């Protein structure tokens, strides 16, 4: 049995996720999200959807991007 990288649980049905040519093992999506999902540069929440990117920074939404000084980012036109 493989061990989850996040919680250490030994699980007989782990998932393996490859990101940037590195393989990771988890026992749940929750653990995978905690380890791999980017965080918003403004509010620090995990970005689970598309989010938005400005330069090297990721934001969960246009509101957070705007609060960080990126007024050009909008959710809808």
PDB file of N, CA and C in Angstrom:
ATOM      1  N   UNK A   1       0.837  -1.186   0.000  1.00  0.00           N
ATOM      2  CA  UNK A   1       0.000   0.000   0.000  1.00  0.00           C
ATOM      3  C   UNK A   1       0.881   1.249   0.000  1.00  0.00           C
ATOM      4  N   UNK A   2       0.407   2.236  -0.749  1.00  0.00           N
ATOM      5  CA  UNK A   2       1.131   3.500  -0.803  1.00  0.00           C
ATOM      6  C   UNK A   2       0.631   4.443   0.281  1.00  0.00           C
ATOM      7  N   UNK A   3       1.463   5.414   0.609  1.00  0.00           N
ATOM      8  CA  UNK A   3       1.153   6.366   1.668  1.00  0.00           C
ATOM      9  C   UNK A   3       0.838   7.738   1.073  1.00  0.00           C
ATOM     10  N   UNK A   4      -0.208   8.372   1.588  1.00  0.00           N
ATOM     11  CA  UNK A   4      -0.595   9.718   1.156  1.00  0.00           C
ATOM     12  C   UNK A   4       0.469  10.719   1.583  1.00  0.00           C
ATOM     13  N   UNK A   5       0.892  11.564   0.642  1.00  0.00           N
ATOM     14  CA  UNK A   5       1.911  12.579   0.924  1.00  0.00           C
ATOM     15  C   UNK A   5       1.446  13.626   1.929  1.00  0.00           C
ATOM     16  N   UNK A   6       0.149  13.897   1.961  1.00  0.00           N
ATOM     17  CA  UNK A   6      -0.364  14.967   2.805  1.00  0.00           C
ATOM     18  C   UNK A   6      -0.655  14.502   4.232  1.00  0.00           C
ATOM     19  N   UNK A   7      -1.411  13.435   4.370  1.00  0.00           N
ATOM     20  CA  UNK A   7      -1.843  13.019   5.707  1.00  0.00           C
ATOM     21  C   UNK A   7      -1.120  11.788   6.242  1.00  0.00           C
ATOM     22  N   UNK A   8      -0.391  11.089   5.370  1.00  0.00           N
ATOM     23  CA  UNK A   8       0.350   9.915   5.807  1.00  0.00           C
ATOM     24  C   UNK A   8      -0.460   8.634   5.861  1.00  0.00           C
ATOM     25  N   UNK A   9      -1.731   8.704   5.493  1.00  0.00           N
ATOM     26  CA  UNK A   9      -2.594   7.532   5.517  1.00  0.00           C
ATOM     27  C   UNK A   9      -2.099   6.464   4.542  1.00  0.00           C
ATOM     28  N   UNK A  10      -2.087   5.209   4.988  1.00  0.00           N
ATOM     29  CA  UNK A  10      -1.816   4.077   4.102  1.00  0.00           C
ATOM     30  C   UNK A  10      -3.148   3.685   3.468  1.00  0.00           C
ATOM     31  N   UNK A  11      -3.187   3.637   2.134  1.00  0.00           N
ATOM     32  CA  UNK A  11      -4.472   3.406   1.463  1.00  0.00           C
ATOM     33  C   UNK A  11      -4.281   2.427   0.318  1.00  0.00           C
ATOM     34  N   UNK A  12      -5.232   1.503   0.177  1.00  0.00           N
ATOM     35  CA  UNK A  12      -5.103   0.477  -0.864  1.00  0.00           C
ATOM     36  C   UNK A  12      -5.582   0.952  -2.240  1.00  0.00           C
ATOM     37  N   UNK A  13      -6.192   2.134  -2.321  1.00  0.00           N
ATOM     38  CA  UNK A  13      -6.657   2.675  -3.604  1.00  0.00           C
ATOM     39  C   UNK A  13      -6.193   4.124  -3.759  1.00  0.00           C
ATOM     40  N   UNK A  14      -4.900   4.379  -3.706  1.00  0.00           N
ATOM     41  CA  UNK A  14      -4.425   5.759  -3.802  1.00  0.00           C
ATOM     42  C   UNK A  14      -4.546   6.309  -5.219  1.00  0.00           C
ATOM     43  N   UNK A  15      -4.496   7.617  -5.341  1.00  0.00           N
ATOM     44  CA  UNK A  15      -4.453   8.238  -6.667  1.00  0.00           C
ATOM     45  C   UNK A  15      -3.057   8.809  -6.857  1.00  0.00           C
ATOM     46  N   UNK A  16      -2.596   8.719  -8.072  1.00  0.00           N
ATOM     47  CA  UNK A  16      -1.309   9.303  -8.412  1.00  0.00           C
ATOM     48  C   UNK A  16      -1.542  10.453  -9.366  1.00  0.00           C
ATOM     49  N   UNK A  17      -0.962  11.585  -9.062  1.00  0.00           N
ATOM     50  CA  UNK A  17      -1.100  12.773  -9.895  1.00  0.00           C
ATOM     51  C   UNK A  17       0.291  13.223 -10.303  1.00  0.00           C
ATOM     52  N   UNK A  18       0.462  13.449 -11.602  1.00  0.00           N
ATOM     53  CA  UNK A  18       1.740  13.939 -12.107  1.00  0.00           C
ATOM     54  C   UNK A  18       1.595  15.410 -12.440  1.00  0.00           C
ATOM     55  N   UNK A  19       2.476  16.233 -11.857  1.00  0.00           N
ATOM     56  CA  UNK A  19       2.456  17.673 -12.071  1.00  0.00           C
ATOM     57  C   UNK A  19       3.891  18.128 -12.273  1.00  0.00           C
ATOM     58  N   UNK A  20       4.143  18.777 -13.396  1.00  0.00           N
ATOM     59  CA  UNK A  20       5.501  19.240 -13.728  1.00  0.00           C
ATOM     60  C   UNK A  20       6.508  18.089 -13.679  1.00  0.00           C
ATOM     61  N   UNK A  21       6.111  16.963 -14.249  1.00  0.00           N
ATOM     62  CA  UNK A  21       6.955  15.754 -14.328  1.00  0.00           C
ATOM     63  C   UNK A  21       7.310  15.160 -12.971  1.00  0.00           C
ATOM     64  N   UNK A  22       6.564  15.503 -11.926  1.00  0.00           N
ATOM     65  CA  UNK A  22       6.749  14.899 -10.609  1.00  0.00           C
ATOM     66  C   UNK A  22       5.487  14.141 -10.237  1.00  0.00           C
ATOM     67  N   UNK A  23       5.644  12.921  -9.781  1.00  0.00           N
ATOM     68  CA  UNK A  23       4.518  12.084  -9.400  1.00  0.00           C
ATOM     69  C   UNK A  23       4.225  12.258  -7.906  1.00  0.00           C
ATOM     70  N   UNK A  24       2.932  12.373  -7.575  1.00  0.00           N
ATOM     71  CA  UNK A  24       2.486  12.549  -6.195  1.00  0.00           C
ATOM     72  C   UNK A  24       1.421  11.508  -5.886  1.00  0.00           C
ATOM     73  N   UNK A  25       1.381  11.032  -4.658  1.00  0.00           N
ATOM     74  CA  UNK A  25       0.415  10.023  -4.239  1.00  0.00           C
ATOM     75  C   UNK A  25      -0.462  10.570  -3.122  1.00  0.00           C
ATOM     76  N   UNK A  26      -1.788  10.395  -3.289  1.00  0.00           N
ATOM     77  CA  UNK A  26      -2.754  10.890  -2.306  1.00  0.00           C
ATOM     78  C   UNK A  26      -3.849   9.867  -2.086  1.00  0.00           C
ATOM     79  N   UNK A  27      -4.495   9.962  -0.928  1.00  0.00           N
ATOM     80  CA  UNK A  27      -5.619   9.071  -0.647  1.00  0.00           C
ATOM     81  C   UNK A  27      -6.963   9.729  -0.930  1.00  0.00           C
ATOM     82  N   UNK A  28      -6.974  11.047  -1.210  1.00  0.00           N
ATOM     83  CA  UNK A  28      -8.235  11.748  -1.479  1.00  0.00           C
ATOM     84  C   UNK A  28      -7.961  13.024  -2.277  1.00  0.00           C
ATOM     85  N   UNK A  29      -9.015  13.548  -2.888  1.00  0.00           N
ATOM     86  CA  UNK A  29      -8.889  14.823  -3.587  1.00  0.00           C
ATOM     87  C   UNK A  29      -8.566  15.935  -2.591  1.00  0.00           C
ATOM     88  N   UNK A  30      -9.122  15.836  -1.393  1.00  0.00           N
ATOM     89  CA  UNK A  30      -8.871  16.848  -0.366  1.00  0.00           C
ATOM     90  C   UNK A  30      -7.372  16.987  -0.092  1.00  0.00           C
ATOM     91  N   UNK A  31      -6.685  15.874   0.053  1.00  0.00           N
ATOM     92  CA  UNK A  31      -5.244  15.914   0.306  1.00  0.00           C
ATOM     93  C   UNK A  31      -4.478  16.420  -0.917  1.00  0.00           C
ATOM     94  N   UNK A  32      -4.920  16.027  -2.102  1.00  0.00           N
ATOM     95  CA  UNK A  32      -4.273  16.503  -3.333  1.00  0.00           C
ATOM     96  C   UNK A  32      -4.410  18.014  -3.467  1.00  0.00           C
ATOM     97  N   UNK A  33      -5.581  18.536  -3.167  1.00  0.00           N
ATOM     98  CA  UNK A  33      -5.816  19.980  -3.239  1.00  0.00           C
ATOM     99  C   UNK A  33      -4.917  20.715  -2.264  1.00  0.00           C
ATOM    100  N   UNK A  34      -4.823  20.224  -1.038  1.00  0.00           N
ATOM    101  CA  UNK A  34      -3.978  20.876  -0.037  1.00  0.00           C
ATOM    102  C   UNK A  34      -2.518  20.931  -0.468  1.00  0.00           C
ATOM    103  N   UNK A  35      -2.075  19.905  -1.177  1.00  0.00           N
ATOM    104  CA  UNK A  35      -0.669  19.841  -1.579  1.00  0.00           C
ATOM    105  C   UNK A  35      -0.384  20.560  -2.892  1.00  0.00           C
ATOM    106  N   UNK A  36      -1.333  20.544  -3.831  1.00  0.00           N
ATOM    107  CA  UNK A  36      -1.019  20.976  -5.195  1.00  0.00           C
ATOM    108  C   UNK A  36      -1.730  22.229  -5.693  1.00  0.00           C
ATOM    109  N   UNK A  37      -2.901  22.545  -5.159  1.00  0.00           N
ATOM    110  CA  UNK A  37      -3.644  23.703  -5.671  1.00  0.00           C
ATOM    111  C   UNK A  37      -2.926  24.995  -5.304  1.00  0.00           C
ATOM    112  N   UNK A  38      -2.842  25.928  -6.251  1.00  0.00           N
ATOM    113  CA  UNK A  38      -2.207  27.212  -5.931  1.00  0.00           C
ATOM    114  C   UNK A  38      -3.076  27.999  -4.957  1.00  0.00           C
ATOM    115  N   UNK A  39      -2.472  28.964  -4.280  1.00  0.00           N
ATOM    116  CA  UNK A  39      -3.223  29.822  -3.368  1.00  0.00           C
ATOM    117  C   UNK A  39      -3.327  31.225  -3.944  1.00  0.00           C
ATOM    118  N   UNK A  40      -4.420  31.898  -3.623  1.00  0.00           N
ATOM    119  CA  UNK A  40      -4.648  33.263  -4.078  1.00  0.00           C
ATOM    120  C   UNK A  40      -3.613  34.187  -3.438  1.00  0.00           C
ATOM    121  N   UNK A  41      -2.993  35.034  -4.239  1.00  0.00           N
ATOM    122  CA  UNK A  41      -1.975  35.966  -3.753  1.00  0.00           C
ATOM    123  C   UNK A  41      -2.567  37.034  -2.843  1.00  0.00           C
ATOM    124  N   UNK A  42      -3.900  37.211  -2.882  1.00  0.00           N
ATOM    125  CA  UNK A  42      -4.534  38.225  -2.031  1.00  0.00           C
ATOM    126  C   UNK A  42      -5.134  37.626  -0.761  1.00  0.00           C
ATOM    127  N   UNK A  43      -6.003  36.629  -0.896  1.00  0.00           N
ATOM    128  CA  UNK A  43      -6.731  36.107   0.272  1.00  0.00           C
ATOM    129  C   UNK A  43      -6.209  34.758   0.778  1.00  0.00           C
ATOM    130  N   UNK A  44      -5.276  34.176   0.054  1.00  0.00           N
ATOM    131  CA  UNK A  44      -4.646  32.903   0.429  1.00  0.00           C
ATOM    132  C   UNK A  44      -5.548  31.681   0.375  1.00  0.00           C
ATOM    133  N   UNK A  45      -6.744  31.782  -0.213  1.00  0.00           N
ATOM    134  CA  UNK A  45      -7.581  30.591  -0.337  1.00  0.00           C
ATOM    135  C   UNK A  45      -7.026  29.714  -1.455  1.00  0.00           C
ATOM    136  N   UNK A  46      -7.345  28.430  -1.412  1.00  0.00           N
ATOM    137  CA  UNK A  46      -6.928  27.507  -2.470  1.00  0.00           C
ATOM    138  C   UNK A  46      -7.760  27.794  -3.718  1.00  0.00           C
ATOM    139  N   UNK A  47      -7.111  27.829  -4.855  1.00  0.00           N
ATOM    140  CA  UNK A  47      -7.807  28.101  -6.116  1.00  0.00           C
ATOM    141  C   UNK A  47      -8.196  26.759  -6.723  1.00  0.00           C
ATOM    142  N   UNK A  48      -9.495  26.475  -6.709  1.00  0.00           N
ATOM    143  CA  UNK A  48      -9.996  25.197  -7.202  1.00  0.00           C
ATOM    144  C   UNK A  48     -10.556  25.294  -8.609  1.00  0.00           C
ATOM    145  N   UNK A  49     -10.921  26.476  -9.020  1.00  0.00           N
ATOM    146  CA  UNK A  49     -11.461  26.679 -10.360  1.00  0.00           C
ATOM    147  C   UNK A  49     -10.405  27.276 -11.268  1.00  0.00           C
ATOM    148  N   UNK A  50     -10.858  28.038 -12.236  1.00  0.00           N
ATOM    149  CA  UNK A  50      -9.941  28.639 -13.196  1.00  0.00           C
ATOM    150  C   UNK A  50      -9.077  29.723 -12.575  1.00  0.00           C
ATOM    151  N   UNK A  51      -9.649  30.525 -11.710  1.00  0.00           N
ATOM    152  CA  UNK A  51      -8.900  31.631 -11.138  1.00  0.00           C
ATOM    153  C   UNK A  51      -8.434  32.579 -12.227  1.00  0.00           C
ATOM    154  N   UNK A  52      -7.493  33.421 -11.900  1.00  0.00           N
ATOM    155  CA  UNK A  52      -6.921  34.339 -12.882  1.00  0.00           C
ATOM    156  C   UNK A  52      -5.449  34.532 -12.553  1.00  0.00           C
ATOM    157  N   UNK A  53      -4.693  34.871 -13.551  1.00  0.00           N
ATOM    158  CA  UNK A  53      -3.251  34.988 -13.397  1.00  0.00           C
ATOM    159  C   UNK A  53      -2.795  36.354 -13.899  1.00  0.00           C
ATOM    160  N   UNK A  54      -1.992  37.034 -13.103  1.00  0.00           N
ATOM    161  CA  UNK A  54      -1.407  38.316 -13.495  1.00  0.00           C
ATOM    162  C   UNK A  54       0.093  38.199 -13.232  1.00  0.00           C
ATOM    163  N   UNK A  55       0.867  38.209 -14.304  1.00  0.00           N
ATOM    164  CA  UNK A  55       2.302  38.011 -14.145  1.00  0.00           C
ATOM    165  C   UNK A  55       2.587  36.663 -13.530  1.00  0.00           C
ATOM    166  N   UNK A  56       3.285  36.648 -12.412  1.00  0.00           N
ATOM    167  CA  UNK A  56       3.618  35.404 -11.721  1.00  0.00           C
ATOM    168  C   UNK A  56       2.652  35.088 -10.582  1.00  0.00           C
ATOM    169  N   UNK A  57       1.607  35.898 -10.415  1.00  0.00           N
ATOM    170  CA  UNK A  57       0.690  35.723  -9.299  1.00  0.00           C
ATOM    171  C   UNK A  57      -0.647  35.148  -9.757  1.00  0.00           C
ATOM    172  N   UNK A  58      -1.234  34.309  -8.888  1.00  0.00           N
ATOM    173  CA  UNK A  58      -2.542  33.716  -9.131  1.00  0.00           C
ATOM    174  C   UNK A  58      -3.547  34.313  -8.164  1.00  0.00           C
ATOM    175  N   UNK A  59      -4.764  34.546  -8.657  1.00  0.00           N
ATOM    176  CA  UNK A  59      -5.849  35.068  -7.831  1.00  0.00           C
ATOM    177  C   UNK A  59      -7.070  34.181  -8.026  1.00  0.00           C
ATOM    178  N   UNK A  60      -7.867  34.063  -6.976  1.00  0.00           N
ATOM    179  CA  UNK A  60      -9.057  33.211  -7.073  1.00  0.00           C
ATOM    180  C   UNK A  60     -10.166  33.875  -7.885  1.00  0.00           C
ATOM    181  N   UNK A  61     -10.142  35.232  -7.961  1.00  0.00           N
ATOM    182  CA  UNK A  61     -11.199  35.947  -8.677  1.00  0.00           C
ATOM    183  C   UNK A  61     -10.718  37.355  -9.043  1.00  0.00           C
ATOM    184  N   UNK A  62     -11.504  38.019  -9.857  1.00  0.00           N
ATOM    185  CA  UNK A  62     -11.165  39.375 -10.275  1.00  0.00           C
ATOM    186  C   UNK A  62     -11.190  40.347  -9.098  1.00  0.00           C
ATOM    187  N   UNK A  63     -12.060  40.110  -8.129  1.00  0.00           N
ATOM    188  CA  UNK A  63     -12.123  40.982  -6.956  1.00  0.00           C
ATOM    189  C   UNK A  63     -10.782  40.995  -6.219  1.00  0.00           C
ATOM    190  N   UNK A  64     -10.206  39.822  -6.000  1.00  0.00           N
ATOM    191  CA  UNK A  64      -8.914  39.748  -5.301  1.00  0.00           C
ATOM    192  C   UNK A  64      -7.798  40.354  -6.151  1.00  0.00           C
ATOM    193  N   UNK A  65      -7.832  40.128  -7.453  1.00  0.00           N
ATOM    194  CA  UNK A  65      -6.823  40.732  -8.329  1.00  0.00           C
ATOM    195  C   UNK A  65      -6.922  42.248  -8.263  1.00  0.00           C
ATOM    196  N   UNK A  66      -8.150  42.774  -8.277  1.00  0.00           N
ATOM    197  CA  UNK A  66      -8.369  44.213  -8.200  1.00  0.00           C
ATOM    198  C   UNK A  66      -7.904  44.765  -6.853  1.00  0.00           C
ATOM    199  N   UNK A  67      -8.187  44.043  -5.778  1.00  0.00           N
ATOM    200  CA  UNK A  67      -7.773  44.479  -4.443  1.00  0.00           C
ATOM    201  C   UNK A  67      -6.251  44.510  -4.321  1.00  0.00           C
ATOM    202  N   UNK A  68      -5.579  43.725  -5.153  1.00  0.00           N
ATOM    203  CA  UNK A  68      -4.117  43.707  -5.157  1.00  0.00           C
ATOM    204  C   UNK A  68      -3.540  44.712  -6.158  1.00  0.00           C
ATOM    205  N   UNK A  69      -4.433  45.519  -6.767  1.00  0.00           N
ATOM    206  CA  UNK A  69      -3.980  46.570  -7.660  1.00  0.00           C
ATOM    207  C   UNK A  69      -4.035  46.262  -9.135  1.00  0.00           C
ATOM    208  N   UNK A  70      -4.702  45.189  -9.509  1.00  0.00           N
ATOM    209  CA  UNK A  70      -4.808  44.804 -10.917  1.00  0.00           C
ATOM    210  C   UNK A  70      -6.237  45.047 -11.408  1.00  0.00           C
ATOM    211  N   UNK A  71      -6.577  46.300 -11.608  1.00  0.00           N
ATOM    212  CA  UNK A  71      -7.932  46.676 -12.005  1.00  0.00           C
ATOM    213  C   UNK A  71      -8.312  46.213 -13.401  1.00  0.00           C
ATOM    214  N   UNK A  72      -7.335  45.812 -14.210  1.00  0.00           N
ATOM    215  CA  UNK A  72      -7.620  45.380 -15.576  1.00  0.00           C
ATOM    216  C   UNK A  72      -8.285  44.003 -15.635  1.00  0.00           C
ATOM    217  N   UNK A  73      -8.242  43.250 -14.552  1.00  0.00           N
ATOM    218  CA  UNK A  73      -8.844  41.909 -14.514  1.00  0.00           C
ATOM    219  C   UNK A  73     -10.312  42.042 -14.186  1.00  0.00           C
ATOM    220  N   UNK A  74     -11.181  41.433 -15.017  1.00  0.00           N
ATOM    221  CA  UNK A  74     -12.626  41.451 -14.781  1.00  0.00           C
ATOM    222  C   UNK A  74     -13.160  40.042 -14.929  1.00  0.00           C
ATOM    223  N   UNK A  75     -14.253  39.754 -14.212  1.00  0.00           N
ATOM    224  CA  UNK A  75     -14.904  38.454 -14.320  1.00  0.00           C
ATOM    225  C   UNK A  75     -15.744  38.348 -15.592  1.00  0.00           C
ATOM    226  N   UNK A  76     -16.397  39.452 -15.944  1.00  0.00           N
ATOM    227  CA  UNK A  76     -17.266  39.476 -17.133  1.00  0.00           C
ATOM    228  C   UNK A  76     -17.171  40.843 -17.788  1.00  0.00           C
ATOM    229  N   UNK A  77     -17.425  40.839 -19.077  1.00  0.00           N
ATOM    230  CA  UNK A  77     -17.438  42.107 -19.811  1.00  0.00           C
ATOM    231  C   UNK A  77     -18.873  42.521 -20.045  1.00  0.00           C
TER     232      UNK A  77
END
